[in-house]
GROMACS .gro file of C-alpha atoms in nm:
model
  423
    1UNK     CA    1   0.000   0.000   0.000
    2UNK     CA    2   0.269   0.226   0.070
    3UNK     CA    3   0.489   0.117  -0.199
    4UNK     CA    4   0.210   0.214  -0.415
    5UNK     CA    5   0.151   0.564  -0.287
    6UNK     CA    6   0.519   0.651  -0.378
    7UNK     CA    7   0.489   0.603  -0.706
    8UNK     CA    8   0.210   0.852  -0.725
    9UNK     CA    9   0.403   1.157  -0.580
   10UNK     CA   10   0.304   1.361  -0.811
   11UNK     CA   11   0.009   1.409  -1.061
   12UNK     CA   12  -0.068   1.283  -1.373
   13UNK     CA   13  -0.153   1.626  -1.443
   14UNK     CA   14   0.142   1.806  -1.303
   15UNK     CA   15   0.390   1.526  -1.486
   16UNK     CA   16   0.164   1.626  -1.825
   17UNK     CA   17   0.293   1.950  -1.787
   18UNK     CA   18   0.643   1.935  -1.701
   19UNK     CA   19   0.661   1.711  -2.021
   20UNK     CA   20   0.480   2.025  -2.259
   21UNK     CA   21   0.717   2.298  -2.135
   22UNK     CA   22   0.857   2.307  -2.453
   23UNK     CA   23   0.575   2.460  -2.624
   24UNK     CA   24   0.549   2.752  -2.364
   25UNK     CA   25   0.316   2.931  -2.092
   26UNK     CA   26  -0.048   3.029  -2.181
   27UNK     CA   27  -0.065   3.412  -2.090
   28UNK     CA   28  -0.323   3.664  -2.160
   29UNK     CA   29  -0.216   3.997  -2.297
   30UNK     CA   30  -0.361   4.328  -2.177
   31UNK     CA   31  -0.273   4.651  -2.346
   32UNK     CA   32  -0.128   4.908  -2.118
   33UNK     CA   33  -0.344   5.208  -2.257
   34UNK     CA   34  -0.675   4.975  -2.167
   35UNK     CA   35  -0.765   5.228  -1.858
   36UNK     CA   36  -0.783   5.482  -2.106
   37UNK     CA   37  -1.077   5.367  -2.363
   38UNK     CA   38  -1.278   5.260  -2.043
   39UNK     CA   39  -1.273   5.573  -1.878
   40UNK     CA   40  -1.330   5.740  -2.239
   41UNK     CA   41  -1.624   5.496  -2.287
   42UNK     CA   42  -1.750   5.591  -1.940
   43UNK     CA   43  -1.708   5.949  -1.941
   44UNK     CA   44  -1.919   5.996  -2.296
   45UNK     CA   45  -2.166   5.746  -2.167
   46UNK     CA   46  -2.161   5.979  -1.865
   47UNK     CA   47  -2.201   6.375  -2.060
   48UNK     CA   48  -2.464   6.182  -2.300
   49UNK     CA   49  -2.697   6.106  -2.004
   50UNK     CA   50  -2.636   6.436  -1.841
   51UNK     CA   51  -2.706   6.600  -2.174
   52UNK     CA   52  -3.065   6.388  -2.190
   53UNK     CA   53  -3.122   6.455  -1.843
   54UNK     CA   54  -3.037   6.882  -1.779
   55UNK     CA   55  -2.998   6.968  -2.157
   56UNK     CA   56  -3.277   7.116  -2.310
   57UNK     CA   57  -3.416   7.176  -2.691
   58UNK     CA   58  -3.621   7.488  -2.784
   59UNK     CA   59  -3.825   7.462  -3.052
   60UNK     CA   60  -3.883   7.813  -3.230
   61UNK     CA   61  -4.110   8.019  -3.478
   62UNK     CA   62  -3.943   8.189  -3.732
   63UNK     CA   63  -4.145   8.500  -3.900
   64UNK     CA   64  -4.126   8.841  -4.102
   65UNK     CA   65  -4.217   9.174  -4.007
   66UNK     CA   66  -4.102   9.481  -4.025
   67UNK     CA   67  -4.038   9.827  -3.818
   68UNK     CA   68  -4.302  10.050  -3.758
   69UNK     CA   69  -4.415  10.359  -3.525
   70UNK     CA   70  -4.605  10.284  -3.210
   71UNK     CA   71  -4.825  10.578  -3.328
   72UNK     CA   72  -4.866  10.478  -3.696
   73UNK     CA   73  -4.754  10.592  -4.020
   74UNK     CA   74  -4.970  10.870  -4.166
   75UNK     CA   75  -5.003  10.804  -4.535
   76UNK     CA   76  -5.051  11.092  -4.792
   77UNK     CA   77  -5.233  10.947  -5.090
   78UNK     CA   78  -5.422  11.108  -5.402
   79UNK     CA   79  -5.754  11.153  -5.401
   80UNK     CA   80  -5.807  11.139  -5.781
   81UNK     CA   81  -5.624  11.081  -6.082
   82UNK     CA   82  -5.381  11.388  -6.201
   83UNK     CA   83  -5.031  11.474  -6.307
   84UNK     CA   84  -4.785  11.537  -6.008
   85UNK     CA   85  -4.730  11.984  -6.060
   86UNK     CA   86  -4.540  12.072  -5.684
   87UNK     CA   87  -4.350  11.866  -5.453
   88UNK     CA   88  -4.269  12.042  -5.153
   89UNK     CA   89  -4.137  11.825  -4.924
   90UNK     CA   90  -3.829  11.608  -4.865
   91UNK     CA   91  -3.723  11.309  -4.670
   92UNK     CA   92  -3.653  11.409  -4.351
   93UNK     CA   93  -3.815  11.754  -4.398
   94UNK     CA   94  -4.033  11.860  -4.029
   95UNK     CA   95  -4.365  11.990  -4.146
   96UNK     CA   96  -4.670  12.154  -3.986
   97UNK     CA   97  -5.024  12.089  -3.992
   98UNK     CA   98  -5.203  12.207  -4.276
   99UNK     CA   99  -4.845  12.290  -4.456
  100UNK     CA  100  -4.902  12.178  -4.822
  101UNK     CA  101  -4.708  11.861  -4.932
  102UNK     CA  102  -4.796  11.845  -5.299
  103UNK     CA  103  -4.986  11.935  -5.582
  104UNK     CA  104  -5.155  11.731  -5.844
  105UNK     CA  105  -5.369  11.866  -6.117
  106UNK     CA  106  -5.583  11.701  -6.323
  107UNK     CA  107  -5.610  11.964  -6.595
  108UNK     CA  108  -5.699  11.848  -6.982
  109UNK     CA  109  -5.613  12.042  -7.259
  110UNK     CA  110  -5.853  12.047  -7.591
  111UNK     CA  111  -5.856  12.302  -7.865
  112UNK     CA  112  -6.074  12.492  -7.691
  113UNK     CA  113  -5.792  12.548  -7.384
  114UNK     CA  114  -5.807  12.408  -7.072
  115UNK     CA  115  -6.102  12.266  -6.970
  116UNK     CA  116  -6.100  12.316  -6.641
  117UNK     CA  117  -6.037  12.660  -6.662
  118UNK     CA  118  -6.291  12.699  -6.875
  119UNK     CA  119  -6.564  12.559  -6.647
  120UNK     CA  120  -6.374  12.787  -6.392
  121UNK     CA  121  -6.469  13.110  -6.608
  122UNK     CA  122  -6.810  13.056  -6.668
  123UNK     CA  123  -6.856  12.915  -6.300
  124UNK     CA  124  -6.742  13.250  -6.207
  125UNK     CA  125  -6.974  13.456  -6.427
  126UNK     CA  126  -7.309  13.291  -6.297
  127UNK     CA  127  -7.155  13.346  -5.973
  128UNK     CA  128  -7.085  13.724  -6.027
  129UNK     CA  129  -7.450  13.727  -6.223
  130UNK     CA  130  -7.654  13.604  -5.936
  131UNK     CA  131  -7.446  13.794  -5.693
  132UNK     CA  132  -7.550  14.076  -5.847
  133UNK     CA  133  -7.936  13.961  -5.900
  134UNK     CA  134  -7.913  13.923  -5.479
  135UNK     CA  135  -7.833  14.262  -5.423
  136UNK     CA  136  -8.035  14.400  -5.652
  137UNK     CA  137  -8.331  14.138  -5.495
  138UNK     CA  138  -8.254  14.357  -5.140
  139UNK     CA  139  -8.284  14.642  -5.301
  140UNK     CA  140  -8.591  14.583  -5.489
  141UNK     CA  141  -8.733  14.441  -5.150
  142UNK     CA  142  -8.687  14.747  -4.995
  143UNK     CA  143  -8.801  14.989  -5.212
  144UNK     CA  144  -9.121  14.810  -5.246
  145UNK     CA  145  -9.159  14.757  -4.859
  146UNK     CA  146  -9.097  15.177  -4.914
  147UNK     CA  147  -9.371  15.234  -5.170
  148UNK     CA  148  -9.607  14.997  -4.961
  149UNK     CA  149  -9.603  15.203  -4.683
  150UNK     CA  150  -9.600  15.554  -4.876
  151UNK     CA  151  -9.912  15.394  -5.039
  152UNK     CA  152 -10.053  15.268  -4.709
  153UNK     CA  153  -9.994  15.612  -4.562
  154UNK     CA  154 -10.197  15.781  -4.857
  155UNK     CA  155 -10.510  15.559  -4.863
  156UNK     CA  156 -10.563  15.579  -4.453
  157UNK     CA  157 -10.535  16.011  -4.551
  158UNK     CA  158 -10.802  15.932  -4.789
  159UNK     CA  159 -11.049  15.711  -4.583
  160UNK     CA  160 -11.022  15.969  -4.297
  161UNK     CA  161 -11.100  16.226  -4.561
  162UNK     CA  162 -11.377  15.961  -4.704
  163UNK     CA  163 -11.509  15.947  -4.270
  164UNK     CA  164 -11.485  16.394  -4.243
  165UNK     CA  165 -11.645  16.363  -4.590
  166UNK     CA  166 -11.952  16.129  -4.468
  167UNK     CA  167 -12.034  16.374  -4.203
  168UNK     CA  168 -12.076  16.578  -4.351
  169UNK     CA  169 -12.292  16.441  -4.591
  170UNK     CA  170 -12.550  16.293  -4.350
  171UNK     CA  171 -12.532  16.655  -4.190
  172UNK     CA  172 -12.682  16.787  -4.482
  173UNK     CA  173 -12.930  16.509  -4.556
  174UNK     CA  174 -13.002  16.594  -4.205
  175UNK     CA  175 -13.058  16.953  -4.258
  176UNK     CA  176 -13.238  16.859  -4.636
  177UNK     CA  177 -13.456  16.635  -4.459
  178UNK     CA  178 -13.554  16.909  -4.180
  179UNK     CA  179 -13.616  17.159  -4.434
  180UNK     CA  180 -13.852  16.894  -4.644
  181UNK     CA  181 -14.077  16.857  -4.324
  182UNK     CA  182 -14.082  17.247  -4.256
  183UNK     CA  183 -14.220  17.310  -4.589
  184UNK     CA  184 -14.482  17.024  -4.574
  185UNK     CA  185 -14.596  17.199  -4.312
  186UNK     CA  186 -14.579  17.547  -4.425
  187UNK     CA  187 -14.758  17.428  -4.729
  188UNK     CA  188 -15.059  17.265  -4.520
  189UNK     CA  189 -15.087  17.606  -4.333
  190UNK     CA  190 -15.032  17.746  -4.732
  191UNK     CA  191 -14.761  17.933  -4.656
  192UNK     CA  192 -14.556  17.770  -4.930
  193UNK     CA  193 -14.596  17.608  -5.254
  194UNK     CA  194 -14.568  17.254  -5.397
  195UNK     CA  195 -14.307  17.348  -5.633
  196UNK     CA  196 -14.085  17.429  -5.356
  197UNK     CA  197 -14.154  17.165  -5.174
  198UNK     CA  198 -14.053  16.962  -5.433
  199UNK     CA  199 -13.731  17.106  -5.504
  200UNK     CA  200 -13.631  17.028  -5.150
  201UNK     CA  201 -13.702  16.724  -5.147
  202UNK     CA  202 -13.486  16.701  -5.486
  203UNK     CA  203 -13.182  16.869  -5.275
  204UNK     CA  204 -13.312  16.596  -5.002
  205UNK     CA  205 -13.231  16.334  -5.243
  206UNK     CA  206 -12.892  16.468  -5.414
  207UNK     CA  207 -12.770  16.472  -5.049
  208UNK     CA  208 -12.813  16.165  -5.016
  209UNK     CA  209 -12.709  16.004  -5.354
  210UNK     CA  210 -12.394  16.208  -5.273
  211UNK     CA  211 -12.316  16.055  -4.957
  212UNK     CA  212 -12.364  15.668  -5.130
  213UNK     CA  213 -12.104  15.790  -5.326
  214UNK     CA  214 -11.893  15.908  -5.073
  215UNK     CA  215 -11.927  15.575  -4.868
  216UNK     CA  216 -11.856  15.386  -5.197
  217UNK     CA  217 -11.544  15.542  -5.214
  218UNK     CA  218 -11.472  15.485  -4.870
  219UNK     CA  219 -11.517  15.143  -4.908
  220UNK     CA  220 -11.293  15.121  -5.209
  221UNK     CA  221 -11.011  15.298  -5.053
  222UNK     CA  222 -11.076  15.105  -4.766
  223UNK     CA  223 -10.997  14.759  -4.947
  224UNK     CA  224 -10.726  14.910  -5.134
  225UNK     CA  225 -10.568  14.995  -4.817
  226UNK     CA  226 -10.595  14.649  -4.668
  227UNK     CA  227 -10.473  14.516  -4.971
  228UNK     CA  228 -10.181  14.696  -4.962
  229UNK     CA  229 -10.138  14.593  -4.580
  230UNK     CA  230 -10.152  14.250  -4.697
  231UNK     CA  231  -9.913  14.265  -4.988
  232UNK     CA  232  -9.655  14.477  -4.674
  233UNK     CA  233  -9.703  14.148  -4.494
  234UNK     CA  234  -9.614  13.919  -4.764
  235UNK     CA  235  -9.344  14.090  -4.879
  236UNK     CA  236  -9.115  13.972  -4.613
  237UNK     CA  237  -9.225  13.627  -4.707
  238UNK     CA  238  -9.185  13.646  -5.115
  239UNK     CA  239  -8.860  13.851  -5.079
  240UNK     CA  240  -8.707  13.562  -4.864
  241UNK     CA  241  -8.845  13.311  -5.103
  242UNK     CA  242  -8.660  13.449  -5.367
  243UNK     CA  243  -8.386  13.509  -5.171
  244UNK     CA  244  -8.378  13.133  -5.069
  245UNK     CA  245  -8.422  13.061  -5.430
  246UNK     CA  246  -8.115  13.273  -5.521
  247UNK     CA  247  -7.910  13.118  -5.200
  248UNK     CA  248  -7.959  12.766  -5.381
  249UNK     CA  249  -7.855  12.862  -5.681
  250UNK     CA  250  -7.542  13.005  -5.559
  251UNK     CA  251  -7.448  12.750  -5.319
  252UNK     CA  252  -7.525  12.514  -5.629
  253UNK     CA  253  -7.271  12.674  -5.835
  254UNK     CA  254  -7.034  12.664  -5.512
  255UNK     CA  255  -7.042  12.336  -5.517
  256UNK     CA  256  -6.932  12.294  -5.875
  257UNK     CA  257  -6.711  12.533  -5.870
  258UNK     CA  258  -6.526  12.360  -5.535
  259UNK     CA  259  -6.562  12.014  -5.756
  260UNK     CA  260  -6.465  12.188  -6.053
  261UNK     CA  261  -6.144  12.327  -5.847
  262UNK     CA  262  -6.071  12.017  -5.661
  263UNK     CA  263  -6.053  11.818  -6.034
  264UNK     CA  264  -5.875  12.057  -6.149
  265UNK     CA  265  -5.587  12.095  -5.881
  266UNK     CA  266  -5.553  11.908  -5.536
  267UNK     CA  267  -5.313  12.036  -5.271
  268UNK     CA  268  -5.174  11.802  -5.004
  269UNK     CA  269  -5.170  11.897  -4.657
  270UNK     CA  270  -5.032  11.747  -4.361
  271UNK     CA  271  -5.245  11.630  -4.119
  272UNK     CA  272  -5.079  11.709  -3.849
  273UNK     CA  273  -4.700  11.847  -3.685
  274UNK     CA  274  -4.475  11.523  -3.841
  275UNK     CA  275  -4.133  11.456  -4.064
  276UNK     CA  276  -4.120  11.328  -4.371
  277UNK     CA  277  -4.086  10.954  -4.378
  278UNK     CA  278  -4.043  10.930  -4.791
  279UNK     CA  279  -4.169  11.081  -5.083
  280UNK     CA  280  -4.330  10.839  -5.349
  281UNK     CA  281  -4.357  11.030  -5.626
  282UNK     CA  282  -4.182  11.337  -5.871
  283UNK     CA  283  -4.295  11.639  -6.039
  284UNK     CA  284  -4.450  11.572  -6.374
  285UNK     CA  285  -4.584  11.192  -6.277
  286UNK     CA  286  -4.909  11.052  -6.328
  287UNK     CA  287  -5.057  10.940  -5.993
  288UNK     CA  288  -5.449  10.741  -5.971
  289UNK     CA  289  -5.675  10.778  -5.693
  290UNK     CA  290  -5.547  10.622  -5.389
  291UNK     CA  291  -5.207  10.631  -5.474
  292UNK     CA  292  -4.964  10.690  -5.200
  293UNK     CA  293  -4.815  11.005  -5.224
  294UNK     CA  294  -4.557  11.040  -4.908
  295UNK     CA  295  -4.566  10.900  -4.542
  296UNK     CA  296  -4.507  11.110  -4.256
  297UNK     CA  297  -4.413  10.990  -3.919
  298UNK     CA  298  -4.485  11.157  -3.595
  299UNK     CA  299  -4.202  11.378  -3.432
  300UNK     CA  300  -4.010  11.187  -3.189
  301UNK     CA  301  -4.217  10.833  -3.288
  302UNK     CA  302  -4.136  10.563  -3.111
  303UNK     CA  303  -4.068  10.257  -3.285
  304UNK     CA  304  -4.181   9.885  -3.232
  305UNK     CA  305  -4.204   9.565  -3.431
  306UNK     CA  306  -4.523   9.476  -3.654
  307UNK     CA  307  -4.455   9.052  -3.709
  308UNK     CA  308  -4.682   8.866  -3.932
  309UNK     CA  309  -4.746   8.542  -3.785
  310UNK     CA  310  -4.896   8.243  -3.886
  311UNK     CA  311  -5.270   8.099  -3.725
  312UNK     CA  312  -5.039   7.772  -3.732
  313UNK     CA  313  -4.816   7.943  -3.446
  314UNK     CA  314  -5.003   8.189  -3.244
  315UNK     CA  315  -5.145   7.988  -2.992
  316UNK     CA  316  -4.840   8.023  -2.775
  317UNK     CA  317  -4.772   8.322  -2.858
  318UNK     CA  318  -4.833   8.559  -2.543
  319UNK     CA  319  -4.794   8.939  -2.411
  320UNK     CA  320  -4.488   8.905  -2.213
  321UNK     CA  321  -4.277   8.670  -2.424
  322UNK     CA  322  -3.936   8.774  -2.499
  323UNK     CA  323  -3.818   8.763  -2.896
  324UNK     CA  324  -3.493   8.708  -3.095
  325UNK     CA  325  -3.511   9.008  -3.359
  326UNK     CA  326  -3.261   9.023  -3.672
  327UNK     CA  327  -3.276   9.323  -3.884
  328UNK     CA  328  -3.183   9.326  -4.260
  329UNK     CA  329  -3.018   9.646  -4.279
  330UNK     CA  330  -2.811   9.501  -3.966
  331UNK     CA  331  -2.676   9.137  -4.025
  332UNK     CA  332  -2.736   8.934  -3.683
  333UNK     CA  333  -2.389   8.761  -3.810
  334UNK     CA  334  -2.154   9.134  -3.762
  335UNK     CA  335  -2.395   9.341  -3.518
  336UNK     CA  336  -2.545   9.042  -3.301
  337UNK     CA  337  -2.970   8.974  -3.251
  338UNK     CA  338  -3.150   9.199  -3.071
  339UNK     CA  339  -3.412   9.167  -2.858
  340UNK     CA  340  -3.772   9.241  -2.757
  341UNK     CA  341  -4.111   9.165  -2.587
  342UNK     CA  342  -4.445   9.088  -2.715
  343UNK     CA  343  -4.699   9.402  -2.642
  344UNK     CA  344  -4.988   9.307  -2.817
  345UNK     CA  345  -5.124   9.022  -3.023
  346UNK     CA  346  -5.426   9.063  -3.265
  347UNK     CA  347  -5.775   8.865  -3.156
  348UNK     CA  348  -5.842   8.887  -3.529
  349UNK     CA  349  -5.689   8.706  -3.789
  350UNK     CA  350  -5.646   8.880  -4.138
  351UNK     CA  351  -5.732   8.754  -4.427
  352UNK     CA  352  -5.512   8.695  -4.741
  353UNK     CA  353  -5.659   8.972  -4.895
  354UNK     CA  354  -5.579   9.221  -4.602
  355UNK     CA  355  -5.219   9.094  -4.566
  356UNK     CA  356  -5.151   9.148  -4.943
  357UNK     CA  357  -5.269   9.486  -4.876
  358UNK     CA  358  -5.029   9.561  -4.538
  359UNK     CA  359  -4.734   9.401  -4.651
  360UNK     CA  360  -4.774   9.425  -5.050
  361UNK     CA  361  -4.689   9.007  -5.098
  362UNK     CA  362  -4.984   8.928  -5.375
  363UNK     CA  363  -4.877   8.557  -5.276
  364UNK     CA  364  -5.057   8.516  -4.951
  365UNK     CA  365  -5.237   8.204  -4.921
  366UNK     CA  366  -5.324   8.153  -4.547
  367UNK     CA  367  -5.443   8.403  -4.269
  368UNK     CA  368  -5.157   8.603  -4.026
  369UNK     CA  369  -5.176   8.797  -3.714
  370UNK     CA  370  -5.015   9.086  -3.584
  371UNK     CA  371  -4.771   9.105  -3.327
  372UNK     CA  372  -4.700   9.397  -3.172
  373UNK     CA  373  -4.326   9.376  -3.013
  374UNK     CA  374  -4.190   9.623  -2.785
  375UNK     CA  375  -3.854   9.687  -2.867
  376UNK     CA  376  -3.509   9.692  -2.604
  377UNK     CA  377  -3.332   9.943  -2.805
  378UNK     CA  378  -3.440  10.217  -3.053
  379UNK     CA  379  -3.090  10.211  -3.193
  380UNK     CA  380  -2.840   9.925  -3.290
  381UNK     CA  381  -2.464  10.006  -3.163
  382UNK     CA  382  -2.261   9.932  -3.480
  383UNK     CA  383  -1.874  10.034  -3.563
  384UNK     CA  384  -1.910  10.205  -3.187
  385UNK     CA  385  -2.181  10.408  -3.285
  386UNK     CA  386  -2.522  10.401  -3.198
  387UNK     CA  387  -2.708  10.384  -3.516
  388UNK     CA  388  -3.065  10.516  -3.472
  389UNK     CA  389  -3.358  10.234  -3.651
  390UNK     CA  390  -3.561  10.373  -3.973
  391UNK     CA  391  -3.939  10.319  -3.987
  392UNK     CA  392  -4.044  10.032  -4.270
  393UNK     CA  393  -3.693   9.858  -4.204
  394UNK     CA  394  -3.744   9.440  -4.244
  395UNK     CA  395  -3.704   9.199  -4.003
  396UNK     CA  396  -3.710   8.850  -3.863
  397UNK     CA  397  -3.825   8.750  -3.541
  398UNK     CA  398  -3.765   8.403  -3.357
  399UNK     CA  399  -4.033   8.324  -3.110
  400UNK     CA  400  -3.974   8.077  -2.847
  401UNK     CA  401  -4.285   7.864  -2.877
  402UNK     CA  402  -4.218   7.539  -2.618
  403UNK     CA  403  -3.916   7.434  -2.450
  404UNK     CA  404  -3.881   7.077  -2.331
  405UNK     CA  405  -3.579   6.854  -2.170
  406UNK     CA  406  -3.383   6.644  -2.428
  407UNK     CA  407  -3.526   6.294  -2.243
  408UNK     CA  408  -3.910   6.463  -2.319
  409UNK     CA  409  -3.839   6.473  -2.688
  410UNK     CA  410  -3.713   6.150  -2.666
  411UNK     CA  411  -3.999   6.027  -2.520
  412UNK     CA  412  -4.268   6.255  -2.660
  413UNK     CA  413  -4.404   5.883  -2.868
  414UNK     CA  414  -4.434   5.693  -2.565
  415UNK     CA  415  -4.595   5.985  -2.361
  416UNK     CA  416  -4.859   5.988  -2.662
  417UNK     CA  417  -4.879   5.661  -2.693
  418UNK     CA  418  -4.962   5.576  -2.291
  419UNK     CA  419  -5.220   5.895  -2.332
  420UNK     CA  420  -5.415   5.719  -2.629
  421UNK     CA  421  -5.403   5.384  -2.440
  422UNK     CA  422  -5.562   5.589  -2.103
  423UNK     CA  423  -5.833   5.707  -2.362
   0.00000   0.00000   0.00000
């Protein structure tokens, strides 16, 4: 038993390899730089999940506008259709109200001369003719309101005359009468004759015819004079008939004379104390109605941002909400964004129609709002100066619309999906 456990000192396993050293050690090779692509591996691994976790994305609207003042631009347009005669005004030129801008005359010339002119002249004669036929209406008034009352004055002379005159008429019938009875008496006693008795009675009778004639003509002097009474009260009344009658006319002929004048030459004020933004047009052009002449701008106007935005994007679009602004005139790239805040946002949209209009783009297609931006700065600093902004300068705005962590986007489908599987 023992013998047999000293033949086994050692291994089959451990004599196996003593007898395969010749061949060489297994060993497993690790490169010394190893450390180094695990910690690189680990510290990506490591900014990628802090970049899902703090990092954010913000997801922007992008839209055109352009500068304009808080007050409005006052537009000067043409109110008919005319050749350009007077420009008085000049970019950057302060006016006053009422100070004329421009002229434009619409003036055609035929053989005849100028049309317009002519109209003018022959405006101005009826004018001058029923002028005169006014004051010579007053006067005529009033010397018949003069001959009235001389007339009135007369006839009330005669009827008092006519009254004095009918006493004394009936005085003598009364005496003719008184005589006729004496001698009817005397002539029953015979103490006169029939003949004479007679021949009173004839004066009794003459007296008597003459005093119906006397009250005849006190009657007809009588209606003569109210008559003329009458025609003293209606004279007030027919003279301011005519009158009114003339006062159309006139006014009438005002009226085409003003039309006449305003066809025939328009001036341009200003509508109130402003400076001139631009002028549109030059002397000797052909301008139609509603063309725009010049644009004025308030003194001291205050600028702000008018944005066109799309009814896709306005829904998060709020007063308060700051925006990224890039002017044209000022590259964002050399003079860096500037800022604002949203003052006012439109309840109504416009439609394509209306935003052709505002912005002159004919290829509208969709309805916009207006945004109203407040801006930071009136001025953009640029080569160390601070360069003051013009009115009507373009511009694009970057609204911040929703802002989310990078992990959200990420899992914005499963989000949706687990709120259409709670539905």
């Amino acid at each position: 038993m023992i013998k047999r456990m000293s033949n086994k000192l050692f291994r089959d396993e451990a004599l196996e390899a003593n007898r395969s050293k010749a061949i060489g050690k297994v060993a497993l090779y690790c490169p010394p730089w190893r450390w180094v692509n695990i910690l690189l591996v680990v510290l990506v691994t490591t900014i990628v999940m802090i970049f899902c976790v703090f990092g954010s994305y913000t997801k922007r609207e992008t839209a055109r506008g352009s500068l304009r003042p808080v007050e409005g631009m006052m537009n000067i347009m043409a109110v008919n259709n005319g050749t350009v005669t007077d420009i008085n005004m000049a970019e950057g030129q302060p006016v006053k109200k009422g100070e004329i801008l421009a002229t434009i005359s619409s003036e055609i010339a035929t053989q005849l001369g100028l049309t317009r002119v002519m109209i003018a002249q022959q405006l101005d004669q009826q004018l001058a003719g029923l002028e005169s036929e006014r004051k010579n209406l007053e006067i005529l008034n009033q010397e018949t309101i003069r001959g009235l009352e001389e007339k009135k004055v007369l006839l009330r002379q005669q009827v008092d005359q006519l009254k004095r005159m009918k006493t004394q008429r009936t005085l003598q019938i009364d005496l003719a009468r008184g005589q006729v009875q004496k001698l009817q008496l005397m002539r029953e006693k015979g103490f006169a004759s029939t003949t004479q008795v007679e021949q009173q009675q004839s004066t009794l009778l003459d007296a008597e015819a003459r005093l119906l004639e006397v009250e005849r003509q006190r009657v007809d002097v009588q209606q003569q004079l109210t008559q003329t009474e009458q025609q003293l009260r209606e004279q007030p009344v027919n003279f301011q008939s005519k009158k009114n009658e003339t006062e159309r006319q006139l006014a009438s002929i005002r009226q085409s004379r003003v039309e006449n004048e305003s066809r025939r030459s328009v001036r341009l004020e200003a509508p109130d104390d402003a400076i001139v933004g631009s002028v549109l047009v030059k002397p000797g052009q052909i301008v139609s109605a509603g063309q725009s002449v010049a644009s004025l701008l308030p003194k001291n106007a205050e600028l702000q941002a008018r944005i066109m935005l799309s009814s896709r994007a306005i829904g998060f679009i709020k007063p308060g909400q700051r925006v990224v602004l890039r002017y044209e005139a000022y590259p964002s790239q050399k003079f860096g964004p500037q800022f604002g805040t949203v003052a006012d946002v439109s309840r109504v949209s416009l439609s394509p129609q209306e935003v052709s209009h505002l912005t002159g783009d004919m290829q509208v297609q969709e309805s916009f709002y207006q945004v109203y931006v407040k801006l930071d700065r009136q001025f953009v600093s640029a080569y160390g100066k601070d360069e003051k902004l013009q009115p009507g300068g373009a511009l694009e705005a970057d609204f911040i619309t929703d802002k989310r962590r990078i992990y959200e986007w990420v899992l914005e489908p499963l989000y949706a999906l687990g709120r259409q599987t709670s539905l």
